[in-house]
Amino acid sequence: MPVILATDLIIFFVVGIVVYFIFAGRKEGYTRNAWLQIRKNRLAMVCMSILVLYGSVAVLDSIRFRDPLRTDTGTVVRAADGKKIYSPQALSLLDRLLWNMRANTEKTFSAPLASRLYVKESMELPDGTMVRDYQPLEYPGKHLLGTDKVGSDVLFSAIKGVRTGVVIGTGTTVIIIPFAIFFGVMAGFFGGRIDDIIQYIYTTLASIPAVLLIVAFMLIFGAEGYQGGLVRDRDLYQGFFVPNDRLFWLCIIMGITSWTDLCRIIRGETLKLRELEYVQAAKAFGVAKMKIIYRHIVPNVMHLVLITMVLQFSGLVLAEAILSYIGIGVGPEMGSWGNMINTARLELSREPVVWWSLIGAFVFMFGLVLPANIFGDAVRDALEPRLRVR
Amino acid sequence: MPGLVLNKRLYLISALVCTFFLLSGGCTPNNPYRSEERGKNFFYTTFTEEPKTLDPARSYSSDQYALIGQILEPPVQYHYLKRPYTLVPLTTDSVPEVAYYDISGDRLPQDVSPDKVHRAVYEIRIKKGIMYQEHPAFARGPDGEPLYIGITETDIKGIWEIKDFPVTGTRELVSDDYIYQIMRLADPQLHCPILPILEKYILGLEEFSEALKRDLEEIRKARKEKAGAAYSQAIDERKNPIILDYKKHPLPGVEKVDDYTFRVILKKKYPQFVYWLAMPFFSPVPEEAVRFYKQGPMQEKNITIERFPVGTGPYRMETNNPNMEVVLIKNENYHPETYPESGDPPDRDAGLLDDAGKLLPFIEKIIFKLEKEDIPRWNKFLQGYYDNSGITSDSFDQAVTFSVEGRADLTDFIKEKDIRLITSVRPSTFYTGFNMLDPVVGGLGTDKQKLRQAISIALDYEEFIEIFANGRGIPAMNPLPPGIFGYEMEKAGLNPHVYDWDETRGRPVRKSIEEAKRLLEEAGYPGGRDREGKPLVITFDNAWTGPENSPMINWFRKRFKLMGIQLENRTTDYNRFQDKMFKGNFQFFFWGWNADYPDPENFFFLLYGPNGKVNHQGENAVNYENGEFDRLFRKMENMDNTLERMAIIREMTRILQKDAPWVWGYHPVAFVLSHGWVGNLKSNAMANNTMKYIDIDSGTRKDRRYVWNRPNFRPLVIIGIIFIAGSIPTIYTVIRRFRGGRK
Amino acid sequence: MLTYIIRRVLYAIPIILGVNILTALLFFYVNTPDDMARQIIGEKNITPEAIENWKRDHGYNLPLLLNTEEEGLSVVTQTIFFQRSAPLLWLDFGRSDRKNADINNEIRKRMWPSLAIALPIFLIGIFVNLTFAMLVAFFRGTYLDLWGVILCVVMMSVSTLFYIIGGQYVFGRVLKLFPISGYDVGVHAAKFVVLPVVIGIITAVGSGVRFYRTVFLEEIGKDYIRTARAKGLSETKVLFKHGLKNAMIPILTSVVVSIPFLFYGSLLMENFFAVPGLGSFTIEAIQAQDFAIVRSMVYLGSILYIVGLILTDISYTLVDPRIRLE
């Protein structure tokens, strides 16, 4: 039984866009030129492959389904009306692929590749006496990045954080794109009163400190949303779709706090475009305004959208960690680097120090953000060499 | 040249460090205190959050008591050394004795049965000559009138705290101050948290509080009508606070005999009342102070009784800057009180009686520093900058090991620092409860009992304590923690539905998970599935919002899964959690209880039917209601600690263990570490005024801080050298090009 | 110019009103008066009567927007919105929900520690960023430039949390060079301020240097600079005199907006280093769900943002007299 979260749609949508650009890159001149230029940049290509790798992990972690419940003998349990009964646990392809990492838990901390626990535990000897010692692991040498406080594999937690990072990084922009284009083009094309109103809206939103807006919004909408873990019956719509997804709300509000930039850029570009000869000509011929916008304006601002999306990506991934630190990010059961850092931070005060959770989260985050930054620069240089926003 | 950008900055640091190194005038640049504090007889400790209020009518939590316990003095206190906890006089000449009277006013014997008692009278006689701390509220002008009443904003320009007032005064403590405070407890503006409890006992308190409520409403209505549409109650009462006149209404439950004697009259027998007299709710508040604080300009500057309580205690508030620190300084007017002359047998050997008979307090100043995060607090403690510290779960292994017998001991690393460990079982309990009104987990039927017993077995609290509390807890058998009358050790206290007694090892052994599965099957859920084959899903409510708590949620889920039960977690913030509790919208939850006084009644009332949260808004969060238990509770609650009471408690416990409305969780054990230079330490879970007994050896502290905090400049120097080496070619090139451009 | 400023200020009024209404709606939806009451009264013995009582006491028993039980003007004024949000317009922030403390008073006290951290980060940060940006621009096209930019990108890609946690651990705990956290007033603040300031600068240096480098390169590529260079001016002079001067406008755009926010402090830095500034004030309020404070801080933030925009416009005219504000 598949389970689709609202944020999974984002992932699929982004995959769709990427596929579209690959096909478009084959045919069209403009995108093709840009693509050829990026391809020449070897560093950018390396980064792109890393991003694709992260992306595939995110995709694998977004295809999930629930298994039917089975009795101990393996037969499928059926309800009175003969329907199968499904487990409330929705495992993704990634969970299934890495099932041994997920299942091989220890009792508590263990260092990377260690064969014994990192802390002493009381142990009862056969003769009834109690000793306190480092106990052997159940899966010695199997944990590349060690285990955390309840003995879960740190590497697995870090990998589970990939999807959250990718969703925040892409979803935020994807959700807001239609609004930004609509409002930006409207303001730029029509000007006057409409421009005033739209400018008023985005200045007002921009002037509210982002963190505080996010807090309020998340407390209203995110509190009851799906936060990872078991899928509850009330989460499910039509038995497979989860519309109320906390991460999705987070994407929306982060989009709202970051859309002003995109909107302003598009407005500026539209102002320029509207004065161009062919647009003026189309106007003179009496072509409907909406048609002009659709035909001439929107296609010509699309590259700005792409640039903004790539450039915003890394900042958003970093922001997620900070929001989770403050306690308004994704729920505690959703794998995320911010949650990992927040938990692992306290472990630095241990003696000897437990460093692997913290380093694991930072390295995975760094591994996504650095290629994203480099690749983003390459895309920007290729599409619009003049527009060096940063 | 990678690393260049970083290096430059590190170079700057080292230059700056050297400057501050000289400025701070010592060899420990990480010393967070000013140099003039070095070697002083000050005590340094921490607080994690600004206390909500220090008003004795409202304070009801340990962080607040840590402060006001030192400032305010209720009539009686707990003996510092003696166990079990005993009350001794503080401002009184003796612990008040109760006198019981029947309906015709005749005196009854002390051991009379509760139903015969018509009135219980406590006569409290305070010592003469006790003076209040120096405080501007007592200051009087040349005309003899209070100096700071009727002040305006300009009068207190430049004044931010109590210590900024130029003139102060004092006066003697009289019985009116105690009476005034008891009346304050009924003030509807203060929302005293224990008022509902006291109203049940103190004669006429309920009527008195109703009368005050009516007064308040009338005043508000009048003010609103006078001001018209623009009236804003919030702004008006901030600028012009309402002071209710308590004298207008009678309060027959409190009687003044003379300036040093007053009586509290109860409607029924309630032996626990004397414990309330040891809590800050019953400490004296001078009316002058209330009139002083309740002025618009004072409120505007946050100079309120909630921040600067006035009392007769060993310390007074010097600075209250809760964003940074709270400083208590010795009260120069403190009445002569001496260190106890006797204690428990081991106390003499432990050196706890060395100061016997000396005048209290010993320490000049107590400095509470705000320390929100555990890590810095722990590190500063290890560096010697805090005199004591609790232990977090993550610093635990560093500090404590368990000996082979399972006794807590300090690690060598900590022992080398001459740090000492004090453990104490707090009179509190953490439990997980079932909603007894819920159709699935609630109810008193045998199948439901079995379901709950099965879960009780599966929730292996021994493991929970080991993982999440580092062994700092005692698995509970019933609600009563050790140290409370009715608590029984070993086999006698065993919960037979969860544990078996292992004769050979002499300790309880948790029943196996197979046993739990069997009970589950008998309850109608074989393998965790109901008759239709649907999995049993139980919702779990908690307020564990932080990510650090997700391991605990996972643990619960894991334990339930062992029996095939699915646990649906519903974490919300504490606010919503409480709301769900009120509405009964939950199945299973985690909560805790911290006792107000060491009496079993204060634990069993959490399960008393008429205290049900959903139906009666009481503290019985599981809404448990068992007629037999309730009958026994009513019998037990007002009894003295006799063998008969013990028998009733055993009977009650037996009922509870069978019904299993709670999974008896564990009683936390507090571990506090203190440095070797701190003297006269003994854990006391009931008393909150213990700071006056503490002594420190500030010389030793100074020396050790110096030894422990030698800075390591070497990495900085190395980085500096690398930086200089790297920048030479750069500078060289710049110069060369500079010249080259000129050709 | 004066008329321009006045016009801008007038233009800000509807924005401030909008922020006010939006935050009021958001926060009273999140934190109903019932929630507040529960939090404030305490954790034991809370009854619904006690909650009602508290609400009546603090004027939270009124309806949110319209009071139909009243007549005349009171329909609007006897509401939570009017009594709680309207005073914000004249900067009366009222009292906090949780501790009943005067918020204006708190802001006044906590502003200074925030400034003590934020101002040095801002000033030294700009200086350091500009210096390195110019150095990298000076060596454009060389390996120093290439590696410098790569280093910038690498530094940008590291989470701020890493700099803070790592810095505190290494310098505070291992090397014992600074107090791990804390604050003190006056001169005594110095030893507490150094570490957060250094970390604050390091955090921003990557993106800062890269941004200023781009700005410089753009200016250096322009015609007049080529002319100046052709005239035989030294490279250094070209860079400093012409490059820096003309790069001022894009630099100002990015810098001046943030000046008013210096009062606002840095949420993360203050929280980690236990600096009692406005940043930690806000975080504490968020965590304790004290929405009277959060509302005030939102409002204050919006005002500072608008002030920043106006300041930016004014600074343009000061730097470049060619720009006239209509």
mmCIF file of C-alpha atoms in Angstrom, chain B residues 217-398:
data_model
loop_
_atom_site.group_PDB
_atom_site.id
_atom_site.type_symbol
_atom_site.label_atom_id
_atom_site.label_comp_id
_atom_site.label_asym_id
_atom_site.label_seq_id
_atom_site.Cartn_x
_atom_site.Cartn_y
_atom_site.Cartn_z
ATOM 1 C CA GLU B 217 -15.164 43.200 40.195
ATOM 2 C CA GLU B 218 -16.909 46.231 41.613
ATOM 3 C CA ILE B 219 -13.757 48.307 41.545
ATOM 4 C CA ARG B 220 -13.106 47.279 37.963
ATOM 5 C CA LYS B 221 -16.618 48.057 36.885
ATOM 6 C CA ALA B 222 -16.475 51.486 38.483
ATOM 7 C CA ARG B 223 -13.150 52.260 36.847
ATOM 8 C CA LYS B 224 -14.393 51.180 33.460
ATOM 9 C CA GLU B 225 -17.534 53.264 33.650
ATOM 10 C CA LYS B 226 -15.558 56.274 34.696
ATOM 11 C CA ALA B 227 -13.075 56.036 31.854
ATOM 12 C CA GLY B 228 -15.471 55.315 28.997
ATOM 13 C CA ALA B 229 -14.778 53.641 25.690
ATOM 14 C CA ALA B 230 -11.024 54.183 25.659
ATOM 15 C CA TYR B 231 -10.638 52.191 28.870
ATOM 16 C CA SER B 232 -8.006 49.517 28.789
ATOM 17 C CA GLN B 233 -7.957 47.409 31.895
ATOM 18 C CA ALA B 234 -4.434 46.152 31.243
ATOM 19 C CA ILE B 235 -2.954 49.628 30.896
ATOM 20 C CA ASP B 236 -5.001 51.142 33.701
ATOM 21 C CA GLU B 237 -4.067 48.495 36.254
ATOM 22 C CA ARG B 238 -0.448 48.735 35.266
ATOM 23 C CA LYS B 239 -0.380 52.460 35.910
ATOM 24 C CA ASN B 240 -2.708 52.343 38.862
ATOM 25 C CA PRO B 241 -2.727 48.925 40.553
ATOM 26 C CA ILE B 242 -5.699 47.865 42.626
ATOM 27 C CA ILE B 243 -5.034 47.238 46.312
ATOM 28 C CA LEU B 244 -7.892 45.375 47.922
ATOM 29 C CA ASP B 245 -8.820 46.147 51.493
ATOM 30 C CA TYR B 246 -8.665 42.815 53.298
ATOM 31 C CA LYS B 247 -9.861 44.223 56.607
ATOM 32 C CA LYS B 248 -13.303 44.886 55.136
ATOM 33 C CA HIS B 249 -14.268 41.236 55.408
ATOM 34 C CA PRO B 250 -14.031 38.815 58.301
ATOM 35 C CA LEU B 251 -11.755 35.783 58.141
ATOM 36 C CA PRO B 252 -12.727 33.682 61.156
ATOM 37 C CA GLY B 253 -10.063 31.080 60.365
ATOM 38 C CA VAL B 254 -7.226 33.394 61.392
ATOM 39 C CA GLU B 255 -7.242 34.994 64.820
ATOM 40 C CA LYS B 256 -4.822 37.513 66.247
ATOM 41 C CA VAL B 257 -4.137 36.978 69.946
ATOM 42 C CA ASP B 258 -1.448 39.610 70.446
ATOM 43 C CA ASP B 259 1.452 41.061 68.462
ATOM 44 C CA TYR B 260 3.389 37.810 68.744
ATOM 45 C CA THR B 261 0.651 35.206 68.751
ATOM 46 C CA PHE B 262 -1.997 34.195 66.265
ATOM 47 C CA ARG B 263 -4.203 31.177 65.642
ATOM 48 C CA VAL B 264 -5.188 29.311 62.499
ATOM 49 C CA ILE B 265 -8.493 27.495 62.802
ATOM 50 C CA LEU B 266 -9.308 24.545 60.554
ATOM 51 C CA LYS B 267 -12.719 23.094 59.799
ATOM 52 C CA LYS B 268 -11.510 19.507 60.221
ATOM 53 C CA LYS B 269 -8.652 17.368 61.373
ATOM 54 C CA TYR B 270 -5.726 17.757 58.975
ATOM 55 C CA PRO B 271 -2.414 16.732 60.581
ATOM 56 C CA GLN B 272 -0.533 17.597 57.384
ATOM 57 C CA PHE B 273 -1.352 21.270 57.898
ATOM 58 C CA VAL B 274 1.748 21.783 59.968
ATOM 59 C CA TYR B 275 3.844 20.882 56.908
ATOM 60 C CA TRP B 276 2.240 23.743 55.009
ATOM 61 C CA LEU B 277 3.551 26.017 57.746
ATOM 62 C CA ALA B 278 7.064 25.153 56.552
ATOM 63 C CA MET B 279 6.342 26.352 53.022
ATOM 64 C CA PRO B 280 6.953 29.896 51.796
ATOM 65 C CA PHE B 281 3.202 30.370 51.305
ATOM 66 C CA PHE B 282 3.033 31.020 55.021
ATOM 67 C CA SER B 283 5.955 33.386 55.337
ATOM 68 C CA PRO B 284 5.216 36.895 56.587
ATOM 69 C CA VAL B 285 4.676 39.755 54.174
ATOM 70 C CA PRO B 286 4.611 43.285 55.594
ATOM 71 C CA GLU B 287 1.743 45.380 54.314
ATOM 72 C CA GLU B 288 4.136 48.296 53.797
ATOM 73 C CA ALA B 289 5.958 46.263 51.170
ATOM 74 C CA VAL B 290 2.789 45.567 49.208
ATOM 75 C CA ARG B 291 1.804 49.242 49.298
ATOM 76 C CA PHE B 292 5.352 50.168 48.292
ATOM 77 C CA TYR B 293 5.439 47.871 45.282
ATOM 78 C CA LYS B 294 1.907 48.393 44.080
ATOM 79 C CA GLN B 295 2.541 51.829 42.632
ATOM 80 C CA GLY B 296 2.431 52.571 38.916
ATOM 81 C CA PRO B 297 5.981 53.888 38.540
ATOM 82 C CA MET B 298 7.380 50.870 40.404
ATOM 83 C CA GLN B 299 5.470 48.418 38.226
ATOM 84 C CA GLU B 300 6.703 50.218 35.126
ATOM 85 C CA LYS B 301 10.292 49.577 36.205
ATOM 86 C CA ASN B 302 9.644 45.981 37.174
ATOM 87 C CA ILE B 303 10.322 46.767 40.823
ATOM 88 C CA THR B 304 7.739 44.375 42.202
ATOM 89 C CA ILE B 305 7.340 41.869 44.978
ATOM 90 C CA GLU B 306 7.658 39.234 42.294
ATOM 91 C CA ARG B 307 11.290 40.217 41.853
ATOM 92 C CA PHE B 308 12.251 41.654 45.222
ATOM 93 C CA PRO B 309 10.544 39.813 48.063
ATOM 94 C CA VAL B 310 10.941 41.280 51.544
ATOM 95 C CA GLY B 311 11.634 39.021 54.475
ATOM 96 C CA THR B 312 13.376 38.258 57.721
ATOM 97 C CA GLY B 313 15.592 35.472 56.366
ATOM 98 C CA PRO B 314 19.365 35.086 56.502
ATOM 99 C CA TYR B 315 19.794 36.712 53.098
ATOM 100 C CA ARG B 316 18.252 39.581 51.223
ATOM 101 C CA MET B 317 18.023 40.262 47.524
ATOM 102 C CA GLU B 318 20.835 42.527 46.417
ATOM 103 C CA THR B 319 20.625 42.281 42.639
ATOM 104 C CA ASN B 320 17.909 40.680 40.624
ATOM 105 C CA ASN B 321 18.989 40.810 37.027
ATOM 106 C CA PRO B 322 17.534 37.512 35.882
ATOM 107 C CA ASN B 323 19.073 37.909 32.430
ATOM 108 C CA MET B 324 22.461 37.443 34.032
ATOM 109 C CA GLU B 325 22.589 36.906 37.738
ATOM 110 C CA VAL B 326 20.725 37.031 41.002
ATOM 111 C CA VAL B 327 22.758 38.005 44.023
ATOM 112 C CA LEU B 328 21.722 37.403 47.609
ATOM 113 C CA ILE B 329 23.656 39.146 50.346
ATOM 114 C CA LYS B 330 23.778 38.470 54.070
ATOM 115 C CA ASN B 331 20.947 40.123 55.943
ATOM 116 C CA GLU B 332 22.611 42.307 58.567
ATOM 117 C CA ASN B 333 19.467 42.282 60.698
ATOM 118 C CA TYR B 334 19.200 38.500 60.831
ATOM 119 C CA HIS B 335 17.985 37.159 64.158
ATOM 120 C CA PRO B 336 20.474 34.958 66.011
ATOM 121 C CA GLU B 337 20.093 31.405 64.750
ATOM 122 C CA THR B 338 22.735 28.756 65.304
ATOM 123 C CA TYR B 339 23.935 25.697 63.484
ATOM 124 C CA PRO B 340 22.163 22.553 64.776
ATOM 125 C CA GLU B 341 23.866 20.830 67.736
ATOM 126 C CA SER B 342 22.689 17.342 66.890
ATOM 127 C CA GLY B 343 22.062 15.205 63.890
ATOM 128 C CA ASP B 344 21.982 11.623 62.713
ATOM 129 C CA PRO B 345 24.658 9.265 64.090
ATOM 130 C CA PRO B 346 27.027 9.401 61.071
ATOM 131 C CA ASP B 347 26.922 13.181 60.882
ATOM 132 C CA ARG B 348 29.553 13.750 63.552
ATOM 133 C CA ASP B 349 32.119 11.618 61.755
ATOM 134 C CA ALA B 350 31.284 13.297 58.479
ATOM 135 C CA GLY B 351 32.247 16.600 60.059
ATOM 136 C CA LEU B 352 28.722 17.903 59.756
ATOM 137 C CA LEU B 353 28.640 18.959 63.403
ATOM 138 C CA ASP B 354 31.936 20.832 63.446
ATOM 139 C CA ASP B 355 30.167 24.155 63.224
ATOM 140 C CA ALA B 356 27.545 23.266 65.849
ATOM 141 C CA GLY B 357 26.341 26.294 67.750
ATOM 142 C CA LYS B 358 27.942 28.843 65.443
ATOM 143 C CA LEU B 359 25.866 31.776 64.240
ATOM 144 C CA LEU B 360 24.285 31.445 60.805
ATOM 145 C CA PRO B 361 24.731 32.212 57.956
ATOM 146 C CA PHE B 362 28.355 31.625 56.959
ATOM 147 C CA ILE B 363 28.589 32.886 53.386
ATOM 148 C CA GLU B 364 28.692 36.591 52.542
ATOM 149 C CA LYS B 365 26.993 36.435 49.185
ATOM 150 C CA ILE B 366 25.268 33.799 47.107
ATOM 151 C CA ILE B 367 25.627 34.438 43.410
ATOM 152 C CA PHE B 368 23.236 32.642 41.094
ATOM 153 C CA LYS B 369 24.400 32.879 37.496
ATOM 154 C CA LEU B 370 22.057 32.316 34.594
ATOM 155 C CA GLU B 371 23.237 29.214 32.764
ATOM 156 C CA LYS B 372 20.699 27.973 30.278
ATOM 157 C CA GLU B 373 22.784 25.285 28.689
ATOM 158 C CA ASP B 374 24.105 22.192 30.401
ATOM 159 C CA ILE B 375 27.451 22.102 28.643
ATOM 160 C CA PRO B 376 28.824 25.456 29.749
ATOM 161 C CA ARG B 377 27.517 24.883 33.239
ATOM 162 C CA TRP B 378 29.239 21.543 33.555
ATOM 163 C CA ASN B 379 32.487 22.823 32.078
ATOM 164 C CA LYS B 380 32.567 25.831 34.350
ATOM 165 C CA PHE B 381 31.926 23.569 37.297
ATOM 166 C CA LEU B 382 34.897 21.407 36.330
ATOM 167 C CA GLN B 383 36.973 24.545 35.982
ATOM 168 C CA GLY B 384 36.026 25.446 39.559
ATOM 169 C CA TYR B 385 33.897 28.450 38.732
ATOM 170 C CA TYR B 386 30.732 26.960 40.135
ATOM 171 C CA ASP B 387 30.709 25.440 43.576
ATOM 172 C CA ASN B 388 28.094 22.827 42.840
ATOM 173 C CA SER B 389 26.382 21.254 39.890
ATOM 174 C CA GLY B 390 23.830 18.650 39.053
ATOM 175 C CA ILE B 391 24.861 15.963 36.627
ATOM 176 C CA THR B 392 23.346 15.716 33.211
ATOM 177 C CA SER B 393 22.899 12.402 31.557
ATOM 178 C CA ASP B 394 25.745 13.198 29.188
ATOM 179 C CA SER B 395 28.272 14.190 31.792
ATOM 180 C CA PHE B 396 27.334 11.314 33.992
ATOM 181 C CA ASP B 397 29.871 8.732 32.897
ATOM 182 C CA GLN B 398 32.557 11.292 33.276
#
